[in-house]
mmCIF file of C-alpha atoms in Angstrom:
data_model
loop_
_atom_site.group_PDB
_atom_site.id
_atom_site.type_symbol
_atom_site.label_atom_id
_atom_site.label_comp_id
_atom_site.label_asym_id
_atom_site.label_seq_id
_atom_site.Cartn_x
_atom_site.Cartn_y
_atom_site.Cartn_z
ATOM 1 C CA MET A 1 80.426 91.893 76.547
ATOM 2 C CA ASN A 2 80.737 90.314 73.443
ATOM 3 C CA PRO A 3 82.433 92.199 70.855
ATOM 4 C CA SER A 4 82.093 89.337 68.501
ATOM 5 C CA GLU A 5 86.091 88.776 68.107
ATOM 6 C CA LYS A 6 89.059 87.795 70.287
ATOM 7 C CA ILE A 7 89.836 90.578 73.111
ATOM 8 C CA ILE A 8 93.470 91.275 73.668
ATOM 9 C CA SER A 9 93.288 93.579 76.442
ATOM 10 C CA PHE A 10 90.841 95.426 78.689
ATOM 11 C CA TYR A 11 90.447 98.037 81.382
ATOM 12 C CA ALA A 12 87.187 97.900 83.706
ATOM 13 C CA TYR A 13 85.925 101.541 84.689
ATOM 14 C CA SER A 14 84.111 101.896 88.128
ATOM 15 C CA GLY A 15 80.532 100.885 87.895
ATOM 16 C CA ARG A 16 78.910 97.924 86.339
ATOM 17 C CA GLY A 17 79.322 97.421 82.477
ATOM 18 C CA ASN A 18 82.087 99.784 81.930
ATOM 19 C CA THR A 19 84.858 98.885 80.156
ATOM 20 C CA PHE A 20 87.318 99.820 77.600
ATOM 21 C CA LEU A 21 88.314 96.751 75.277
ATOM 22 C CA VAL A 22 90.878 96.383 72.529
ATOM 23 C CA THR A 23 90.307 93.407 70.004
ATOM 24 C CA GLU A 24 92.515 91.289 67.733
ATOM 25 C CA SER A 25 91.864 93.309 65.089
ATOM 26 C CA ASN A 26 93.025 96.334 66.687
ATOM 27 C CA LYS A 27 89.562 97.693 67.298
ATOM 28 C CA TRP A 28 88.883 99.801 70.277
ATOM 29 C CA ILE A 29 85.359 99.273 72.056
ATOM 30 C CA ARG A 30 84.101 101.173 75.070
ATOM 31 C CA TYR A 31 80.856 99.789 76.916
ATOM 32 C CA GLU A 32 78.944 101.886 79.420
ATOM 33 C CA ASN A 33 76.356 99.794 81.661
ATOM 34 C CA GLY A 34 76.859 97.024 79.263
ATOM 35 C CA ILE A 35 76.076 98.657 76.470
ATOM 36 C CA ARG A 36 78.456 99.435 73.254
ATOM 37 C CA MET A 37 79.051 102.932 73.424
ATOM 38 C CA TRP A 38 81.864 103.799 70.629
ATOM 39 C CA GLU A 39 84.334 101.959 68.608
ATOM 40 C CA LYS A 40 87.194 102.752 66.597
ATOM 41 C CA THR A 41 89.823 101.264 64.295
ATOM 42 C CA PHE A 42 93.448 101.952 64.560
ATOM 43 C CA ASP A 43 96.459 101.010 62.055
ATOM 44 C CA THR A 44 99.058 100.504 64.664
ATOM 45 C CA LYS A 45 98.783 97.720 67.202
ATOM 46 C CA VAL A 46 98.560 98.331 71.028
ATOM 47 C CA VAL A 47 101.848 97.414 72.953
ATOM 48 C CA LYS A 48 100.963 97.503 76.237
ATOM 49 C CA GLU A 49 97.571 97.109 78.405
ATOM 50 C CA PRO A 50 96.091 100.630 78.784
ATOM 51 C CA LYS A 51 96.648 102.362 81.927
ATOM 52 C CA LEU A 52 94.541 104.902 83.867
ATOM 53 C CA MET A 53 95.802 108.341 83.971
ATOM 54 C CA GLU A 54 96.820 109.956 87.156
ATOM 55 C CA MET A 55 94.464 112.711 88.236
ATOM 56 C CA SER A 56 91.474 110.600 86.906
ATOM 57 C CA THR A 57 88.532 110.830 89.240
ATOM 58 C CA GLU A 58 85.562 108.342 89.869
ATOM 59 C CA LYS A 59 83.488 110.384 87.293
ATOM 60 C CA ASN A 60 86.284 111.394 84.609
ATOM 61 C CA GLN A 61 88.555 108.575 84.402
ATOM 62 C CA ASP A 62 91.423 108.858 81.110
ATOM 63 C CA ILE A 63 93.204 105.972 80.000
ATOM 64 C CA SER A 64 96.931 105.999 78.223
ATOM 65 C CA ILE A 65 96.664 103.797 74.907
ATOM 66 C CA LEU A 66 100.400 102.815 74.064
ATOM 67 C CA PHE A 67 101.578 101.995 70.403
ATOM 68 C CA GLU A 68 105.106 101.418 69.259
ATOM 69 C CA ASN A 69 105.657 105.081 68.379
ATOM 70 C CA GLU A 70 102.730 107.066 70.070
ATOM 71 C CA ALA A 71 100.610 107.593 73.344
ATOM 72 C CA LEU A 72 97.050 108.855 73.467
ATOM 73 C CA ILE A 73 95.226 109.772 76.240
ATOM 74 C CA VAL A 74 91.359 109.034 75.540
ATOM 75 C CA ASP A 75 88.639 109.729 77.809
ATOM 76 C CA LYS A 76 85.621 107.794 78.555
ATOM 77 C CA ASP A 77 83.668 109.294 75.554
ATOM 78 C CA GLY A 78 86.464 108.180 72.975
ATOM 79 C CA ARG A 79 87.758 111.659 72.609
ATOM 80 C CA ILE A 80 91.777 111.903 72.100
ATOM 81 C CA LEU A 81 92.770 114.484 74.803
ATOM 82 C CA ASN A 82 96.466 114.625 74.046
ATOM 83 C CA ARG A 83 98.964 112.787 71.555
ATOM 84 C CA PHE A 84 102.581 112.449 72.252
ATOM 85 C CA PRO A 85 105.387 110.928 70.216
ATOM 86 C CA THR A 86 106.906 108.037 72.448
ATOM 87 C CA SER A 87 109.120 105.223 72.167
ATOM 88 C CA GLY A 88 110.226 102.094 74.506
ATOM 89 C CA ALA A 89 106.802 100.943 75.585
ATOM 90 C CA VAL A 90 106.646 102.671 78.634
ATOM 91 C CA HIS A 91 102.937 104.801 79.713
ATOM 92 C CA PRO A 92 103.537 108.760 80.219
ATOM 93 C CA ILE A 93 102.556 110.087 83.665
ATOM 94 C CA ARG A 94 100.244 113.051 83.966
ATOM 95 C CA PHE A 95 100.752 115.412 87.203
ATOM 96 C CA ARG A 96 100.729 119.169 88.243
ATOM 97 C CA LEU A 97 103.995 120.823 88.240
ATOM 98 C CA LYS A 98 104.030 124.398 89.457
ATOM 99 C CA ASN A 99 100.152 124.030 89.520
ATOM 100 C CA LYS A 100 99.993 123.488 85.917
ATOM 101 C CA ILE A 101 98.907 120.136 84.033
ATOM 102 C CA SER A 102 102.113 118.883 82.838
ATOM 103 C CA PHE A 103 103.486 115.091 81.461
ATOM 104 C CA LEU A 104 106.217 113.079 81.605
ATOM 105 C CA ILE A 105 106.780 111.630 78.218
ATOM 106 C CA PRO A 106 109.331 108.673 78.130
ATOM 107 C CA ASN A 107 111.443 107.672 75.039
ATOM 108 C CA THR A 108 113.696 104.878 74.710
ATOM 109 C CA ARG A 109 116.720 106.767 76.613
ATOM 110 C CA THR A 110 115.151 110.524 77.083
ATOM 111 C CA MET A 111 112.173 111.650 79.336
ATOM 112 C CA SER A 112 110.456 114.821 78.283
ATOM 113 C CA VAL A 113 108.408 117.150 80.649
ATOM 114 C CA THR A 114 105.807 118.659 78.085
ATOM 115 C CA ASP A 115 102.861 121.145 78.967
ATOM 116 C CA ASN A 116 99.019 119.883 78.280
ATOM 117 C CA ASP A 117 99.812 121.115 74.961
ATOM 118 C CA GLY A 118 102.795 119.157 74.289
ATOM 119 C CA ARG A 119 105.242 121.782 74.556
ATOM 120 C CA GLU A 120 108.636 120.383 75.676
ATOM 121 C CA LYS A 121 109.874 122.018 78.697
ATOM 122 C CA SER A 122 112.937 120.207 79.783
ATOM 123 C CA VAL A 123 114.546 116.968 78.799
ATOM 124 C CA TYR A 124 116.494 114.275 80.563
ATOM 125 C CA THR A 125 118.923 111.983 78.847
ATOM 126 C CA PHE A 126 119.922 108.431 80.117
ATOM 127 C CA SER A 127 122.915 105.811 79.164
ATOM 128 C CA SER A 128 120.599 103.017 78.832
ATOM 129 C CA ARG A 129 117.061 102.088 78.142
ATOM 130 C CA ILE A 130 114.090 103.447 80.062
ATOM 131 C CA LEU A 131 112.009 100.553 81.644
ATOM 132 C CA ASP A 132 109.605 102.453 84.072
ATOM 133 C CA MET A 133 108.659 105.385 85.673
ATOM 134 C CA VAL A 134 107.174 106.260 89.209
ATOM 135 C CA LEU A 135 106.073 109.923 90.489
ATOM 136 C CA PHE A 136 106.355 110.771 93.942
ATOM 137 C CA LYS A 137 107.089 113.595 96.761
ATOM 138 C CA GLU A 138 110.009 113.863 98.717
ATOM 139 C CA ASP A 139 110.948 117.241 101.020
ATOM 140 C CA GLY A 140 107.772 118.123 99.709
ATOM 141 C CA ARG A 141 108.680 118.651 95.959
ATOM 142 C CA LYS A 142 107.377 116.215 92.883
ATOM 143 C CA HIS A 143 110.263 113.567 91.950
ATOM 144 C CA VAL A 144 110.069 110.911 89.535
ATOM 145 C CA GLY A 145 112.104 107.406 89.852
ATOM 146 C CA VAL A 146 113.098 106.404 86.277
ATOM 147 C CA LEU A 147 114.184 102.781 86.152
ATOM 148 C CA CYS A 148 116.789 102.219 83.447
ATOM 149 C CA GLU A 149 118.422 98.866 82.628
ATOM 150 C CA LYS A 150 121.786 99.802 84.610
ATOM 151 C CA THR A 151 120.471 102.680 86.905
ATOM 152 C CA TYR A 152 117.718 103.607 89.174
ATOM 153 C CA PHE A 153 117.310 107.856 88.578
ATOM 154 C CA ILE A 154 115.865 109.898 91.305
ATOM 155 C CA ILE A 155 115.107 113.618 89.662
ATOM 156 C CA ASP A 156 113.687 116.432 91.515
ATOM 157 C CA LEU A 157 111.239 117.868 88.923
ATOM 158 C CA GLU A 158 111.015 121.053 90.588
ATOM 159 C CA GLN A 159 114.621 121.701 91.020
ATOM 160 C CA LYS A 160 115.339 120.375 87.586
ATOM 161 C CA ARG A 161 118.327 117.928 88.822
ATOM 162 C CA THR A 162 119.380 114.314 89.459
ATOM 163 C CA LYS A 163 119.123 113.834 92.930
ATOM 164 C CA ARG A 164 120.464 110.219 93.047
ATOM 165 C CA LYS A 165 121.670 107.271 90.980
ATOM 166 C CA ILE A 166 121.349 103.755 92.143
ATOM 167 C CA GLN A 167 123.377 101.397 90.355
ATOM 168 C CA ILE A 168 121.623 97.925 89.525
ATOM 169 C CA ALA A 169 123.177 94.791 88.301
ATOM 170 C CA ASP A 170 120.071 92.532 88.115
ATOM 171 C CA GLU A 171 116.544 93.182 86.386
ATOM 172 C CA TYR A 172 114.105 94.805 88.382
ATOM 173 C CA LEU A 173 110.653 95.231 88.719
ATOM 174 C CA LEU A 174 108.968 98.641 89.739
ATOM 175 C CA LEU A 175 106.142 98.542 92.625
ATOM 176 C CA LYS A 176 104.754 102.012 92.046
ATOM 177 C CA TYR A 177 103.015 103.306 95.323
ATOM 178 C CA ASP A 178 104.380 107.009 95.307
ATOM 179 C CA ALA A 179 107.100 107.637 98.198
ATOM 180 C CA SER A 180 106.541 104.094 99.390
ATOM 181 C CA SER A 181 107.452 102.587 95.751
ATOM 182 C CA VAL A 182 110.192 99.941 95.786
ATOM 183 C CA LEU A 183 112.296 97.717 93.150
ATOM 184 C CA LEU A 184 111.770 94.066 93.498
ATOM 185 C CA SER A 185 114.246 91.944 91.950
ATOM 186 C CA GLU A 186 113.496 89.368 89.171
ATOM 187 C CA ASN A 187 114.114 86.243 91.244
ATOM 188 C CA GLY A 188 112.046 87.897 94.136
ATOM 189 C CA ASN A 189 114.413 88.107 96.886
ATOM 190 C CA HIS A 190 115.347 91.328 97.590
ATOM 191 C CA THR A 191 113.689 95.161 97.442
ATOM 192 C CA ILE A 192 115.430 98.306 96.956
ATOM 193 C CA ASP A 193 113.728 101.580 98.336
ATOM 194 C CA LEU A 194 113.659 105.283 96.952
ATOM 195 C CA LEU A 195 116.802 105.898 98.908
ATOM 196 C CA GLY A 196 118.723 102.789 97.843
ATOM 197 C CA LYS A 197 118.301 100.790 100.991
ATOM 198 C CA GLN A 198 118.293 96.973 99.921
ATOM 199 C CA SER A 199 115.919 94.452 102.059
ATOM 200 C CA GLU A 200 116.199 90.634 101.650
ATOM 201 C CA LEU A 201 113.184 88.735 101.102
ATOM 202 C CA LYS A 202 113.387 85.099 102.669
ATOM 203 C CA MET A 203 110.639 83.126 100.455
ATOM 204 C CA PRO A 204 110.413 78.985 100.980
ATOM 205 C CA GLU A 205 111.185 77.528 97.704
ATOM 206 C CA GLY A 206 108.789 77.268 94.836
ATOM 207 C CA PHE A 207 107.182 80.676 95.685
ATOM 208 C CA THR A 208 107.125 83.286 93.325
ATOM 209 C CA TYR A 209 105.970 87.086 93.480
ATOM 210 C CA MET A 210 102.141 87.501 92.172
ATOM 211 C CA ASN A 211 101.250 90.903 93.410
ATOM 212 C CA SER A 212 101.249 93.717 95.945
ATOM 213 C CA PHE A 213 99.226 96.555 97.838
ATOM 214 C CA HIS A 214 99.537 99.275 100.352
ATOM 215 C CA ASN A 215 97.953 98.173 103.922
ATOM 216 C CA GLY A 216 98.008 101.382 106.096
ATOM 217 C CA ASP A 217 101.669 102.205 106.233
ATOM 218 C CA LEU A 218 102.920 98.764 105.149
ATOM 219 C CA LEU A 219 103.685 97.656 101.260
ATOM 220 C CA GLU A 220 102.781 94.287 101.264
ATOM 221 C CA LEU A 221 103.700 91.617 98.587
ATOM 222 C CA LEU A 222 101.880 88.633 97.777
ATOM 223 C CA TYR A 223 103.903 85.203 96.721
ATOM 224 C CA ALA A 224 102.247 81.964 95.768
ATOM 225 C CA ASN A 225 103.141 78.306 95.327
ATOM 226 C CA GLY A 226 100.116 76.017 94.307
ATOM 227 C CA ASN A 227 97.092 76.838 96.460
ATOM 228 C CA GLU A 228 99.638 78.572 99.257
ATOM 229 C CA LEU A 229 99.836 82.381 99.510
ATOM 230 C CA ILE A 230 102.334 84.343 101.639
ATOM 231 C CA SER A 231 102.639 88.034 102.451
ATOM 232 C CA VAL A 232 105.370 89.577 103.620
ATOM 233 C CA ASN A 233 106.202 93.305 103.735
ATOM 234 C CA SER A 234 108.433 95.436 101.536
ATOM 235 C CA PHE A 235 111.019 94.959 104.362
ATOM 236 C CA GLY A 236 111.283 91.239 104.368
ATOM 237 C CA GLN A 237 109.226 90.741 107.416
ATOM 238 C CA PHE A 238 106.640 87.779 107.128
ATOM 239 C CA ILE A 239 102.982 88.921 107.768
ATOM 240 C CA TRP A 240 100.767 85.921 106.893
ATOM 241 C CA GLN A 241 100.181 82.569 104.899
ATOM 242 C CA LYS A 242 97.122 80.926 103.768
ATOM 243 C CA THR A 243 95.887 77.959 102.120
ATOM 244 C CA MET A 244 93.486 78.705 99.543
ATOM 245 C CA LYS A 245 90.272 76.870 98.476
ATOM 246 C CA CYS A 246 91.494 76.463 94.853
ATOM 247 C CA ALA A 247 93.713 74.452 92.823
ATOM 248 C CA SER A 248 96.303 76.754 91.491
ATOM 249 C CA ILE A 249 97.054 80.794 91.735
ATOM 250 C CA ASP A 250 97.579 81.963 88.348
ATOM 251 C CA ARG A 251 96.555 85.744 88.685
ATOM 252 C CA ILE A 252 95.733 88.018 91.634
ATOM 253 C CA SER A 253 93.819 91.459 91.357
ATOM 254 C CA ILE A 254 93.790 93.878 94.401
ATOM 255 C CA PHE A 255 90.858 95.787 95.109
ATOM 256 C CA SER A 256 92.168 98.894 97.510
ATOM 257 C CA LYS A 257 90.619 102.359 98.343
ATOM 258 C CA ASP A 258 91.431 104.762 101.096
ATOM 259 C CA ASP A 259 87.657 104.259 102.890
ATOM 260 C CA ARG A 260 87.014 100.443 101.844
ATOM 261 C CA PRO A 261 88.051 96.953 103.293
ATOM 262 C CA ILE A 262 91.029 95.391 100.979
ATOM 263 C CA GLN A 263 90.034 92.445 98.840
ATOM 264 C CA ILE A 264 92.491 90.230 97.318
ATOM 265 C CA GLY A 265 91.187 88.586 93.852
ATOM 266 C CA ILE A 266 92.532 85.099 92.846
ATOM 267 C CA LEU A 267 91.820 83.575 89.568
ATOM 268 C CA ASP A 268 92.519 79.841 89.748
ATOM 269 C CA GLY A 269 93.551 78.612 85.861
ATOM 270 C CA ILE A 270 93.020 75.040 86.751
ATOM 271 C CA GLU A 271 89.387 75.007 88.087
ATOM 272 C CA ASN A 272 88.441 78.096 86.051
ATOM 273 C CA LYS A 273 87.123 80.201 89.209
ATOM 274 C CA ILE A 274 87.603 83.390 91.449
ATOM 275 C CA VAL A 275 88.247 83.371 94.910
ATOM 276 C CA LEU A 276 88.236 86.555 97.047
ATOM 277 C CA LEU A 277 90.307 86.697 100.388
ATOM 278 C CA SER A 278 90.353 89.565 103.221
ATOM 279 C CA PRO A 279 93.832 90.144 104.277
ATOM 280 C CA LYS A 280 92.355 91.674 107.500
ATOM 281 C CA ASP A 281 90.849 88.572 109.230
ATOM 282 C CA LEU A 282 92.021 86.131 106.310
ATOM 283 C CA THR A 283 88.494 85.049 105.522
ATOM 284 C CA ILE A 284 87.665 83.474 102.152
ATOM 285 C CA GLU A 285 84.211 84.532 100.537
ATOM 286 C CA ASN A 286 82.027 81.186 99.906
ATOM 287 C CA VAL A 287 80.791 82.318 96.677
ATOM 288 C CA LYS A 288 81.084 80.519 93.476
ATOM 289 C CA ARG A 289 82.327 82.353 90.580
ATOM 290 C CA HIS A 290 83.705 81.168 87.275
ATOM 291 C CA GLY A 291 86.752 83.225 85.664
ATOM 292 C CA GLU A 292 89.331 82.598 82.997
ATOM 293 C CA LYS A 293 92.334 84.419 81.663
ATOM 294 C CA GLN A 294 92.303 87.686 83.336
ATOM 295 C CA LEU A 295 90.429 89.515 86.859
ATOM 296 C CA GLN A 296 90.310 93.263 87.473
ATOM 297 C CA LEU A 297 88.642 94.547 90.741
ATOM 298 C CA THR A 298 87.247 97.809 90.894
ATOM 299 C CA THR A 299 84.828 100.134 92.327
ATOM 300 C CA TYR A 300 81.036 99.570 92.082
ATOM 301 C CA ASP A 301 79.133 102.687 93.776
ATOM 302 C CA HIS A 302 79.963 103.759 97.230
ATOM 303 C CA ARG A 303 79.894 99.740 98.735
ATOM 304 C CA GLY A 304 80.095 97.440 96.265
ATOM 305 C CA ILE A 305 83.076 95.673 93.873
ATOM 306 C CA SER A 306 83.107 94.664 90.305
ATOM 307 C CA ILE A 307 84.800 91.814 89.276
ATOM 308 C CA THR A 308 85.644 91.634 85.671
ATOM 309 C CA THR A 309 86.954 88.226 84.035
ATOM 310 C CA PHE A 310 86.588 86.256 80.977
ATOM 311 C CA LEU A 311 83.782 83.390 80.107
ATOM 312 C CA GLY A 312 85.636 81.888 76.867
ATOM 313 C CA ASP A 313 86.145 84.753 74.594
ATOM 314 C CA ILE A 314 83.149 86.794 76.316
ATOM 315 C CA LEU A 315 83.934 89.604 79.180
ATOM 316 C CA ILE A 316 81.737 88.882 81.978
ATOM 317 C CA GLN A 317 81.592 90.870 85.549
ATOM 318 C CA TYR A 318 80.192 89.972 88.854
ATOM 319 C CA THR A 319 78.994 92.320 91.886
ATOM 320 C CA LYS A 320 80.192 91.694 95.392
ATOM 321 C CA PHE A 321 78.693 94.189 98.131
#
């Protein structure tokens, strides 16, 4: 897939040759089976990578495109389904509230709950900037965790009240896994769960956090140093360590689907190659694949995986069965 100009970001849909690109000139291009289907050019620049919207299916996959002052929800045919004023570079969340499609729309210090037509149902105000959000269920009701600069708010959306406030002093990354979601400290040495419980993560010197995935009932966190990879759970318990057949571990993408084996995709930025690892038995697939800059693993039919990466400025895909 070659749009003849530099690709800034992309989102790979399920299947092969199904991608959405944003180019340097702010052109949106949609490919289906490797064929250029449509393109649009907008006046303002995208401020964050596209996000697959909640409630999407294999057939109907909608993405959120985030601008400085607006978020657009776009389907695979290029139709704009929803348009919301927003700020703060945080994607909206789509969900069902009392059986009706609703949205959580973040602005710098407020979060609005709207219906599918954008009508505001309620507003929550915060004392510091919103950094991220996650939707989950607690006690059978829909909740949202809102990470702000100084506080982590847990809000019961059905009862319209703030249930907990967790004070934070450091900078955190929100790892979003429904009720298993945790905050990870900037230096990667501890997590905080949705109840405010802190767990220490003791890593050997030089290891940095790369990615995470749900494996059964556990949330696994991956840390890398050179070509060494370590897995620990969100409570800080060691799971495994593996020396990879690569020179460096620069990016990690996870393929995880309920009924399919998990695959860890590793991009080596020195040798420009992709390595696939099974966390089940720690076997490395002996297949040579070139890769550069970015990496994404997605579903290809009921048994395969699409591996999307760059060859120079061209977006390419491999298939693993």
